[in-house]
């Protein structure tokens, strides 16, 4: 066989679908392996110890034991400390922002959602201050699963648990609920079913309700109300937990600044008022609520658009309201009182304080007299403890001791002993953790911890001596000594918390390094394959003139590297969308300059530049976290931001623009597909289906307006039937395209035109589903993507001089780089960002109310990555198909076409892999950064999913296009 014949034979075989699919599948496996290994090293949970606290452990502590009669038979009477309360009612209002509870006078500006829980203001302002409002600070990530786990274990969250938020595993380490059940406390739960998933065997009675349908604001809340009030009149429980979800769901769907949110808060105000009335009616002497503690709290906050999961102040700041039915709280020493007092709108004095959610498990354990969870590192909060304990006799000494203390001294002495237990337990846990864990804490850290504990312990010996020496006479030095002891314990506990927050997670650097090396290997695989294809393409492309690398190609390489290396800075990660839009605008300006110099395609260059600011506008709105929900998720006139409702012109513009964009898209599809002579059979049927689906989308939006009465039939058609019909149409279109690929005849000529038709059909099949999930922003974003894509294709001809010679990869580097930057801009301008609060959970329930994990996950994935990953990958063949090579002989065009198409996909995958590589390097370097779990880890997860999704769709595209 001659050399030219051999090259032709190899090229024909390399152009076959099977070869391309094997290459892309191999890259997908390589990327998957790299990400899996790196993830196993990076997203490790802390070591969960199997040890549990026991009542008998108190004998090992240096602290005072509670009176012996409380320990002899019934541990529920008192174990480590004497119980301060008999019963606790815990009402959790999911996603309860701090400004939902605190008076509006505590903030710079009054908002519509403030001052709605007036019953809490009334109780907190009554003389005697038996009730108090706390700002509760949560640790990110602020997903419900992690917050419930943190509240009950007293430990810090681990990022890996975010992946379990939709399927909570049972907690196996020591926790508050376990200690309650083990020590005779009868626990009743109602509401969010996450509790029974976390604690499947711990409740005496449970009434769980499904929690994942965010469109349902009332089912869980109504279930709580149904069961809550009957139990308040019964005596067969010690701890009652009611977890309401309405505020959380209202935030996800409608946002904080919405009528639905205000109505839900006012409903809660009425519920809480009734709860307080019932409790107070039963708190007479001898009544079973005589010594009950009411806690109304949130598990986390939420942003203005109803999202949570990150570490923004709005997300980590929630509320805790505590009310003691004893109504005789003790007076705190000024050193431990952090209250801030102001007058509310009714001129009532209200004081608020702060509490770490980390302290919740230890504080409740101390109040109930049960052992602290073994892994708890929180501190018994003095203000909450004082509110519940009051000035009643909490002496830890037997009456025979003859010791007489004043009220403040008695409370301080008891609190110091509680902190002694608290500190001893935390020190014990840290010692065991460091000895049992693979890495543990460093010798330097342990030495510092031991020194602090030794100082506190030595001081405790002096404090015990002072207490025991203080008989019936007044001891002027006792209270200062107790205050000094509290300070010593507080220093130790705060140091432990700071140490744990900085070094809690164990990183396996070997696995992280291995994953990084495999990913770097994949980069070389991409580059090697691309250069190999360059050589094969050179057999078909005529060589003429000098070999050059255009300035546009150099800028494309630079833009990819600039964007990737920007991930090494947390500030640039936060502004990633703006960085991408800046680079895209710069590329557009270069193209416009080139067009002006060459005096052609000025319109395309100008249009490309003008659309970028519109994308940037969408990015600004999406990243601002202000009214994003009303812009991107609501489907009525107020979807525009800061539009005066009284200005009818803007209302009409806001309503008309999405319809106009939808009509333009349908016309473009009609003109390019249905009227085209080459579009026949299945492809024409797919185009007709998309136009019909577009008309259904327009109908759904029209039904949502004021033209039709909101009857049940109209609501069902708009909310359920139209989205489901569109999903079915899209699925049938994809099935038809797959059938056409399997049984269609391979064309020997006109493959460029055939590829254009196939790409248009594939894009149209996906577009309807993506648009309806995106809401009214969908057609506008889709139209912007179509315009930019058309400009990129048209402007390719400017980049090649007539007598210059280019590598095939060099000639496509600029358009492929622009497509990747455009994809990033589309991700951010659709209201997403690389954080779990950047997911639009409501899109998973478009067309459905009931929760199904696979279906909802698929819809959420399509909404999140549809515009930015699915459509760009499926549309890349248009870049090659629209670029003609008249200088190439007719019989050589087909193999050249498919080689270049394979090259384009490899280049696009290379850009994604480079970004992923720099992200991995970034999170490796910043693994001890304060924002590692709030910023860097979510960025890693989103990039990893995006890379794997891109690789998967490239594999599918190779089966579809490489025929």
PDB file of N, CA, C and O in Angstrom, residues 434 440-450:
ATOM      1  N   UNK A 434      -7.654  12.745  69.239  1.00  0.00           N
ATOM      2  CA  UNK A 434      -6.280  12.875  68.753  1.00  0.00           C
ATOM      3  C   UNK A 434      -5.554  11.540  68.760  1.00  0.00           C
ATOM      4  O   UNK A 434      -4.742  11.256  67.888  1.00  0.00           O
ATOM      5  N   UNK A 440      -5.302  13.503  63.642  1.00  0.00           N
ATOM      6  CA  UNK A 440      -5.488  14.171  64.920  1.00  0.00           C
ATOM      7  C   UNK A 440      -4.952  15.585  64.899  1.00  0.00           C
ATOM      8  O   UNK A 440      -4.795  16.214  63.857  1.00  0.00           O
ATOM      9  N   UNK A 441      -4.650  16.091  66.090  1.00  0.00           N
ATOM     10  CA  UNK A 441      -4.090  17.433  66.218  1.00  0.00           C
ATOM     11  C   UNK A 441      -2.583  17.333  66.398  1.00  0.00           C
ATOM     12  O   UNK A 441      -2.054  16.327  66.877  1.00  0.00           O
ATOM     13  N   UNK A 442      -1.888  18.396  66.049  1.00  0.00           N
ATOM     14  CA  UNK A 442      -0.437  18.403  66.144  1.00  0.00           C
ATOM     15  C   UNK A 442       0.000  18.428  67.609  1.00  0.00           C
ATOM     16  O   UNK A 442      -0.774  18.783  68.506  1.00  0.00           O
ATOM     17  N   UNK A 443       1.258  18.071  67.843  1.00  0.00           N
ATOM     18  CA  UNK A 443       1.802  18.093  69.206  1.00  0.00           C
ATOM     19  C   UNK A 443       1.770  19.500  69.784  1.00  0.00           C
ATOM     20  O   UNK A 443       1.500  19.692  70.982  1.00  0.00           O
ATOM     21  N   UNK A 444       2.028  20.489  68.922  1.00  0.00           N
ATOM     22  CA  UNK A 444       2.001  21.875  69.381  1.00  0.00           C
ATOM     23  C   UNK A 444       0.600  22.263  69.833  1.00  0.00           C
ATOM     24  O   UNK A 444       0.416  22.892  70.887  1.00  0.00           O
ATOM     25  N   UNK A 445      -0.399  21.883  69.033  1.00  0.00           N
ATOM     26  CA  UNK A 445      -1.778  22.194  69.387  1.00  0.00           C
ATOM     27  C   UNK A 445      -2.183  21.488  70.677  1.00  0.00           C
ATOM     28  O   UNK A 445      -2.823  22.085  71.557  1.00  0.00           O
ATOM     29  N   UNK A 446      -1.817  20.216  70.797  1.00  0.00           N
ATOM     30  CA  UNK A 446      -2.186  19.464  71.996  1.00  0.00           C
ATOM     31  C   UNK A 446      -1.491  20.018  73.234  1.00  0.00           C
ATOM     32  O   UNK A 446      -2.057  20.019  74.329  1.00  0.00           O
ATOM     33  N   UNK A 447      -0.264  20.475  73.064  1.00  0.00           N
ATOM     34  CA  UNK A 447       0.456  21.068  74.184  1.00  0.00           C
ATOM     35  C   UNK A 447      -0.236  22.344  74.658  1.00  0.00           C
ATOM     36  O   UNK A 447      -0.392  22.582  75.866  1.00  0.00           O
ATOM     37  N   UNK A 448      -0.688  23.152  73.705  1.00  0.00           N
ATOM     38  CA  UNK A 448      -1.396  24.384  74.046  1.00  0.00           C
ATOM     39  C   UNK A 448      -2.711  24.066  74.757  1.00  0.00           C
ATOM     40  O   UNK A 448      -3.068  24.712  75.759  1.00  0.00           O
ATOM     41  N   UNK A 449      -3.431  23.060  74.249  1.00  0.00           N
ATOM     42  CA  UNK A 449      -4.690  22.656  74.869  1.00  0.00           C
ATOM     43  C   UNK A 449      -4.454  22.161  76.290  1.00  0.00           C
ATOM     44  O   UNK A 449      -5.181  22.518  77.233  1.00  0.00           O
ATOM     45  N   UNK A 450      -3.431  21.359  76.466  1.00  0.00           N
ATOM     46  CA  UNK A 450      -3.127  20.816  77.797  1.00  0.00           C
ATOM     47  C   UNK A 450      -2.757  21.917  78.779  1.00  0.00           C
ATOM     48  O   UNK A 450      -3.143  21.883  79.957  1.00  0.00           O
TER      49      UNK A 450
END
